JSON list of C-alpha atoms in Angstrom, two decimals:
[
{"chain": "A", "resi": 1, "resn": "UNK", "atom": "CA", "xyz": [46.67, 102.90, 169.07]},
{"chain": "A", "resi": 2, "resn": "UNK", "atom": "CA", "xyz": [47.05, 106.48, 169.95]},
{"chain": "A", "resi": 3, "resn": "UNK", "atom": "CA", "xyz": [49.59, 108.97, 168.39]},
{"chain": "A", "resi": 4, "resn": "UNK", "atom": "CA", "xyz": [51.49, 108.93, 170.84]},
{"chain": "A", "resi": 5, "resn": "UNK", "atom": "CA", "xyz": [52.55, 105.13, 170.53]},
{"chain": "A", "resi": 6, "resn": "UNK", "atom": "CA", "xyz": [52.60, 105.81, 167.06]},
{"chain": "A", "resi": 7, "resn": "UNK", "atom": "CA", "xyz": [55.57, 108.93, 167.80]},
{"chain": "A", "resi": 8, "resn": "UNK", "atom": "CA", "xyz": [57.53, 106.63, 170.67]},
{"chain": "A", "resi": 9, "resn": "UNK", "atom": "CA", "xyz": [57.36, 103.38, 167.95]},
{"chain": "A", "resi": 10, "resn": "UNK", "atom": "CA", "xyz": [58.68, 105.50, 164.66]},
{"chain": "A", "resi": 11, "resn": "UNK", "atom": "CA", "xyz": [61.21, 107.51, 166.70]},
{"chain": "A", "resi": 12, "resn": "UNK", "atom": "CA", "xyz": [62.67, 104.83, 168.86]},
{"chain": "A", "resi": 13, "resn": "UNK", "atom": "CA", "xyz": [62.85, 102.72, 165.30]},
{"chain": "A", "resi": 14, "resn": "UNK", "atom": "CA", "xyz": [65.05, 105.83, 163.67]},
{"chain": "A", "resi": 15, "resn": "UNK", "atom": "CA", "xyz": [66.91, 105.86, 166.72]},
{"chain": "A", "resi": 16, "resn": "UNK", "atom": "CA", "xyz": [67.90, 101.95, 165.79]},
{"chain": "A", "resi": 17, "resn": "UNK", "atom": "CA", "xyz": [68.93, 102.99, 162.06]},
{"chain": "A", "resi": 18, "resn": "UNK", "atom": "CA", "xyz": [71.04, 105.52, 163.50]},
{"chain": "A", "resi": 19, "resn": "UNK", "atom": "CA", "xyz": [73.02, 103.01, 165.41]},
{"chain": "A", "resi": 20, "resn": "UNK", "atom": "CA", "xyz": [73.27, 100.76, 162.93]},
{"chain": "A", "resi": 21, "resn": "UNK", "atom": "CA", "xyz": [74.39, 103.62, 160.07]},
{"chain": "A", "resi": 22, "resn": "UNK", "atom": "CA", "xyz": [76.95, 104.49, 162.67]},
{"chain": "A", "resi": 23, "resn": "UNK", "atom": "CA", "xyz": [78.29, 101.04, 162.91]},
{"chain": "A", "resi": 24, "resn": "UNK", "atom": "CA", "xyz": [78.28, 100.83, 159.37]},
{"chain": "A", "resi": 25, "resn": "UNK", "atom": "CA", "xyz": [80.06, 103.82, 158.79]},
{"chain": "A", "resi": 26, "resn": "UNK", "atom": "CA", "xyz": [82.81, 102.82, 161.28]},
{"chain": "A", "resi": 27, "resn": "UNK", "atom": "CA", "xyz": [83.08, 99.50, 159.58]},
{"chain": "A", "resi": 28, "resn": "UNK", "atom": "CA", "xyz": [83.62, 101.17, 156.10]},
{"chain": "A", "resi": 29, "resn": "UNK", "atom": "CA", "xyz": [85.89, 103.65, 157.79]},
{"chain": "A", "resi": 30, "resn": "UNK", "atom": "CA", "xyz": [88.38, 100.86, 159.17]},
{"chain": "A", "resi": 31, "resn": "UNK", "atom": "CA", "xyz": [88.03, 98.09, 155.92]},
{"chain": "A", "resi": 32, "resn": "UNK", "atom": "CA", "xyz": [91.34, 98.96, 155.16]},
{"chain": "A", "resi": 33, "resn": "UNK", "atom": "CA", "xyz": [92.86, 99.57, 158.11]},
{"chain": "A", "resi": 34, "resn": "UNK", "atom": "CA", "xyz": [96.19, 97.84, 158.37]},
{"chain": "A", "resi": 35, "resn": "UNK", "atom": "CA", "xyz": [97.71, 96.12, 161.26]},
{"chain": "A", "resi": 36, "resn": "UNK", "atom": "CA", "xyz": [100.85, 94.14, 162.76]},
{"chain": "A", "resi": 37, "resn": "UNK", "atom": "CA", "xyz": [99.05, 91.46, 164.75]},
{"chain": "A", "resi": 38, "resn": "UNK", "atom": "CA", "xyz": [95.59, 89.86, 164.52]},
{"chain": "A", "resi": 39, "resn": "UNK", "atom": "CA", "xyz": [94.82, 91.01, 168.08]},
{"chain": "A", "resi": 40, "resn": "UNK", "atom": "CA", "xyz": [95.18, 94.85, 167.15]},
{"chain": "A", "resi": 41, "resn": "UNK", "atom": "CA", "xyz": [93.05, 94.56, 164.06]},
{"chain": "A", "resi": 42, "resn": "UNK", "atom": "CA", "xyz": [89.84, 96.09, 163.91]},
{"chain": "A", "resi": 43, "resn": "UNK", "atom": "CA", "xyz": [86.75, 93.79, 163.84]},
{"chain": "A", "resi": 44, "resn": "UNK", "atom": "CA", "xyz": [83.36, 94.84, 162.35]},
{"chain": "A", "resi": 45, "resn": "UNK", "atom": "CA", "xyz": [80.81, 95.62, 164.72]},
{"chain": "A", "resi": 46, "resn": "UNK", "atom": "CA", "xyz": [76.79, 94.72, 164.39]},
{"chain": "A", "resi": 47, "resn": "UNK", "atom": "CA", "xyz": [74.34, 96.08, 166.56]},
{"chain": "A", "resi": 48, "resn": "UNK", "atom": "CA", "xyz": [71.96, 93.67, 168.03]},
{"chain": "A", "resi": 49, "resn": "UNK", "atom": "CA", "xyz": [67.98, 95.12, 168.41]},
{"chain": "A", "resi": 50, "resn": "UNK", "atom": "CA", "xyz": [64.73, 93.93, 169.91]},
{"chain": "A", "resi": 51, "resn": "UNK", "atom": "CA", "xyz": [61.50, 94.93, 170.04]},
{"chain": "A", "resi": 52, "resn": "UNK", "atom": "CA", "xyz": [60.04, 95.68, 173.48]},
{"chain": "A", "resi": 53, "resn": "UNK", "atom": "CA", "xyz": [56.27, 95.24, 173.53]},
{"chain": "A", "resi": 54, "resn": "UNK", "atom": "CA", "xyz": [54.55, 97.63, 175.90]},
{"chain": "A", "resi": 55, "resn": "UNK", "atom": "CA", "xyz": [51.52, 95.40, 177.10]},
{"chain": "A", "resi": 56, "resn": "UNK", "atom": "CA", "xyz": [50.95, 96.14, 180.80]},
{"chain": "A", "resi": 57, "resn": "UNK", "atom": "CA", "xyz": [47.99, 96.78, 182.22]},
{"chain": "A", "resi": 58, "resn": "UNK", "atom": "CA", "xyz": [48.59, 100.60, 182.58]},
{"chain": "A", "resi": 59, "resn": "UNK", "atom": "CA", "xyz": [49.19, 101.18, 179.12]},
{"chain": "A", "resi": 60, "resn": "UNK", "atom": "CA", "xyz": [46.51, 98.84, 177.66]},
{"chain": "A", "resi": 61, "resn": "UNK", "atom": "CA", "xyz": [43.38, 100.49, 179.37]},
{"chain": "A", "resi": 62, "resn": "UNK", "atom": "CA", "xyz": [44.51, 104.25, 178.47]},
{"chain": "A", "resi": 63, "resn": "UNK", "atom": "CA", "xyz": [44.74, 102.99, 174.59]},
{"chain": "A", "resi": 64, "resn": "UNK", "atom": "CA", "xyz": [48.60, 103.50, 174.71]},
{"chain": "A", "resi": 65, "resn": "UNK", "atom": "CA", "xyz": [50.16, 99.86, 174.28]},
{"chain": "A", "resi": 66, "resn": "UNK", "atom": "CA", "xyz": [52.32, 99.29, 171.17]},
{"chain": "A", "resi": 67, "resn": "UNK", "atom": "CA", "xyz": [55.96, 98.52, 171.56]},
{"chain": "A", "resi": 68, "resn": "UNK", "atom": "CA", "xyz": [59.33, 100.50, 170.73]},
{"chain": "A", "resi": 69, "resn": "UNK", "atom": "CA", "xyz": [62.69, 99.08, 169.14]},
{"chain": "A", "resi": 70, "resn": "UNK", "atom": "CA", "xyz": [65.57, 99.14, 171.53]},
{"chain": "A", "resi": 71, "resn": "UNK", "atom": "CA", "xyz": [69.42, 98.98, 171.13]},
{"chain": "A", "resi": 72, "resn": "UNK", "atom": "CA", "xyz": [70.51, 95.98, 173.24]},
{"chain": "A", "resi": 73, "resn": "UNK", "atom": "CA", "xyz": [74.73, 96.29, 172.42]},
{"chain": "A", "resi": 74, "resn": "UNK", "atom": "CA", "xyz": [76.90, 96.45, 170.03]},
{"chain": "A", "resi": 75, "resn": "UNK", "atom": "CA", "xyz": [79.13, 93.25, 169.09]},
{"chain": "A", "resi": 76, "resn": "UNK", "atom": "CA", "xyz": [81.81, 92.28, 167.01]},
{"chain": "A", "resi": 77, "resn": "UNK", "atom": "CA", "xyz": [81.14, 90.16, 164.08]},
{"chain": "A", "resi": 78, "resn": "UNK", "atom": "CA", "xyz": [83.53, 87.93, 165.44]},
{"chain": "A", "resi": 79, "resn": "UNK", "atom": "CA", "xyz": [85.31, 87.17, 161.99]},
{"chain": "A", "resi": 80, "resn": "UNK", "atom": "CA", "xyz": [89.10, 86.05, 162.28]},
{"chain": "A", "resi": 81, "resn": "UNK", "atom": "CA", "xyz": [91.26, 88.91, 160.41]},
{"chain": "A", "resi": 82, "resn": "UNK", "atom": "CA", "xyz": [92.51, 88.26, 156.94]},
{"chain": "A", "resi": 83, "resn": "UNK", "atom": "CA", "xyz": [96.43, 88.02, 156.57]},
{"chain": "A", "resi": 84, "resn": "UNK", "atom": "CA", "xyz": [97.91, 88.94, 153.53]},
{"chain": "A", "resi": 85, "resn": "UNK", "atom": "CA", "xyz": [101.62, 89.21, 152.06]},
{"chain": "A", "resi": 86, "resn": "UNK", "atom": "CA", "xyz": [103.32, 92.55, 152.28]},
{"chain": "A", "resi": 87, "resn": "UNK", "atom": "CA", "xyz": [106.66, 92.24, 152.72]},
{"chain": "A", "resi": 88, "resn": "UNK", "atom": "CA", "xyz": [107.26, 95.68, 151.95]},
{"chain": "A", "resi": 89, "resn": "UNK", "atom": "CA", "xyz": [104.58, 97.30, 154.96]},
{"chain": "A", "resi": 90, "resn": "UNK", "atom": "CA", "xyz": [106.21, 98.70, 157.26]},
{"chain": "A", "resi": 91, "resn": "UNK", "atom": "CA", "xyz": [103.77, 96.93, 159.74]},
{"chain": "A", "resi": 92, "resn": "UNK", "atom": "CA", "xyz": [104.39, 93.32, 158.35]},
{"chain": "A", "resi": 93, "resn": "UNK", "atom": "CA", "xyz": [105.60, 91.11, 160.84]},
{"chain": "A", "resi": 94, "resn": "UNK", "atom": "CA", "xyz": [109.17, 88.87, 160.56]},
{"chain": "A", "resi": 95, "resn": "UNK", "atom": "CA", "xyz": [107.36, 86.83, 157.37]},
{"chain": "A", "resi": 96, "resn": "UNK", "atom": "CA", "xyz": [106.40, 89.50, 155.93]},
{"chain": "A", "resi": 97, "resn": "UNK", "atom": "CA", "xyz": [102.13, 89.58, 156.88]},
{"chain": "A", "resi": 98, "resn": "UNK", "atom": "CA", "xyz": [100.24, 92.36, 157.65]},
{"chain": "A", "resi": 99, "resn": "UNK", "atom": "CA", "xyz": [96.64, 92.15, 159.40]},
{"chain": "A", "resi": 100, "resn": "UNK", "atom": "CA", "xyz": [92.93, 93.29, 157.87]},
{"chain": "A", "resi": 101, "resn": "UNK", "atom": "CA", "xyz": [89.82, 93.17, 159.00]},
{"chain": "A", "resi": 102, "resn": "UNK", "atom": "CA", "xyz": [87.52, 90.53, 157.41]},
{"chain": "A", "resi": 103, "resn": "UNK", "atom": "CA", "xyz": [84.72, 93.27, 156.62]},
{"chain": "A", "resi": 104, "resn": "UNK", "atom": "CA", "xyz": [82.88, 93.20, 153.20]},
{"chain": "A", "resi": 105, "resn": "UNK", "atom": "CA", "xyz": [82.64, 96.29, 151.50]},
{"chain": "A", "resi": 106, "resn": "UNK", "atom": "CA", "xyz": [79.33, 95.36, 149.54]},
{"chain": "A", "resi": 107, "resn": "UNK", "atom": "CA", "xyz": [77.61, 93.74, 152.41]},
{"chain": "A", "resi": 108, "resn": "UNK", "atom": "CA", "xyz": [78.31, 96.97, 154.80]},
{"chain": "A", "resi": 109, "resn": "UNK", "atom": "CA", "xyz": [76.79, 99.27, 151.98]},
{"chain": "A", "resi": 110, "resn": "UNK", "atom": "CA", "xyz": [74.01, 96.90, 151.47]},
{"chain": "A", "resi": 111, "resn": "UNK", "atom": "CA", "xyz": [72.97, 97.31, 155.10]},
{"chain": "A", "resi": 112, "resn": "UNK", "atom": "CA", "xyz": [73.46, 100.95, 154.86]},
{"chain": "A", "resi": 113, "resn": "UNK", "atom": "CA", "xyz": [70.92, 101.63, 151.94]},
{"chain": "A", "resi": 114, "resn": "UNK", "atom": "CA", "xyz": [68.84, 99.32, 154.15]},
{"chain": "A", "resi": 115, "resn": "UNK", "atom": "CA", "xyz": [69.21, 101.69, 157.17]},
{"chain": "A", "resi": 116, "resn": "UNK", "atom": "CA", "xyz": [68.65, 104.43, 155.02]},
{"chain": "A", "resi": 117, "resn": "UNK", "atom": "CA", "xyz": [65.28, 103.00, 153.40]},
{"chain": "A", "resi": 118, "resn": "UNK", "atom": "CA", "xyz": [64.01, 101.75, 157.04]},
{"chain": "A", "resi": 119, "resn": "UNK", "atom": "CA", "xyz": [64.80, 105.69, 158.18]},
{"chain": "A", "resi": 120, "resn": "UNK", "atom": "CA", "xyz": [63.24, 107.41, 155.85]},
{"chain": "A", "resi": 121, "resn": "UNK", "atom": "CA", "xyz": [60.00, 105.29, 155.86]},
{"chain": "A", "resi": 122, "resn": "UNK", "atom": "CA", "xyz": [59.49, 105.53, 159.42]},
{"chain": "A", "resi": 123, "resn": "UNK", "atom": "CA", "xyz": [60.16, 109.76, 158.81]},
{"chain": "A", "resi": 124, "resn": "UNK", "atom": "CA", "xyz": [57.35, 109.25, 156.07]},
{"chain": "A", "resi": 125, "resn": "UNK", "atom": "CA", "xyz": [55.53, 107.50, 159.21]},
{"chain": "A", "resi": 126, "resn": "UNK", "atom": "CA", "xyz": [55.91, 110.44, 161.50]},
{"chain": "A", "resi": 127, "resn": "UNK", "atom": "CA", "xyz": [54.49, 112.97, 158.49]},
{"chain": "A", "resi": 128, "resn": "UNK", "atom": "CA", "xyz": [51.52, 111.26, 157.71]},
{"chain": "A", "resi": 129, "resn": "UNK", "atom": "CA", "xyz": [50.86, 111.17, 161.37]},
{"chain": "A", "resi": 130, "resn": "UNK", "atom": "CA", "xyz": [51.06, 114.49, 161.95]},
{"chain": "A", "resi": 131, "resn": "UNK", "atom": "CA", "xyz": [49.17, 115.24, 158.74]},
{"chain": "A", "resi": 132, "resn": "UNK", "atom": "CA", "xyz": [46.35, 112.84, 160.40]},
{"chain": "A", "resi": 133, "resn": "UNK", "atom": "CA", "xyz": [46.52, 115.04, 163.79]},
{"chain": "A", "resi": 134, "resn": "UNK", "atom": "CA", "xyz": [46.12, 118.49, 162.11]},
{"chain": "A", "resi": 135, "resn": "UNK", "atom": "CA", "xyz": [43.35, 117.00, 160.02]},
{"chain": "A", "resi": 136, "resn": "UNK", "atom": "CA", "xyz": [41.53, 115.71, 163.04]},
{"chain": "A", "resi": 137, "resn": "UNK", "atom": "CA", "xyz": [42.24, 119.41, 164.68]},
{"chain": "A", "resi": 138, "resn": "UNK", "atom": "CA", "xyz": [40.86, 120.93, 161.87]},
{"chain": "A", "resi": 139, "resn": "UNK", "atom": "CA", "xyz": [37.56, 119.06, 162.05]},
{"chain": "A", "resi": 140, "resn": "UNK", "atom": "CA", "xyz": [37.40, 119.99, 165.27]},
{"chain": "A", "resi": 141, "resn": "UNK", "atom": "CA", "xyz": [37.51, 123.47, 164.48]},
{"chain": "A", "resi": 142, "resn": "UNK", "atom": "CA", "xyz": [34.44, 123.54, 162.24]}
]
């Protein structure tokens, strides 16, 4: 597999953990956010990834095939919203409920510290690659 695949593979995976730190972030940003009907509350989004192999004839004979991780959408989680008793909100409805998102806190940070571990290996990925490269350019030079 040639460096290159190795770049396009690592960078298109921290691209992924981006998304899915973002989404994270938005979920933990809107866990609490309050609302007067079910349809207007927030729902927790997930993105959804695959991995694209790269196995065409092209690519295979010039030593380039591998695959890259791609961001297909973004969905909701598609959990109903959680009603509680607030009589007192000024956003509860005539009996007195007010609308949350079903989101759990734990789970979301969870994800994020894996995000954040998947990220930072593929960074430790992309250093040891280019250690390999300036290694192989320095036997080259002698």
């Amino acid at each position: 597999m040639s460096f290159d695949a190795i770049y396009r593979i690592a960078g298109s995976a921290m691209n992924a953990q981006t998304v899915r730190l973002n989404t994270v972030a938005s979920n933990l940003a809107n866990a609490d956010s309050a609302s007067a009907t079910a349809a207007d509350t927030y729902e927790a989004r997930k993105p959804m990834f695959a991995a694209v192999y790269e196995n065409d004839e092209l690519t295979r004979n010039a030593g380039m095939g591998g695959a890259h991780v791609q961001v297909l959408d973004v969905v909701t989680a598609g959990r109903d919203p959680v009603r509680r008793y607030e009589p007192g909100n000024p956003l509860a409805d005539r009996d007195g409920y007010v609308f949350y998102p079903d989101i759990n806190q734990i789970e979301e940070m969870t994800d994020m510290m894996s995000a954040t571990r998947s990220f930072e290996t593929n960074v430790e990925v992309l250093n040891r690659v280019k250690s390999m490269q300036q290694g192989l350019l320095r036997l080259g030079e002698a």
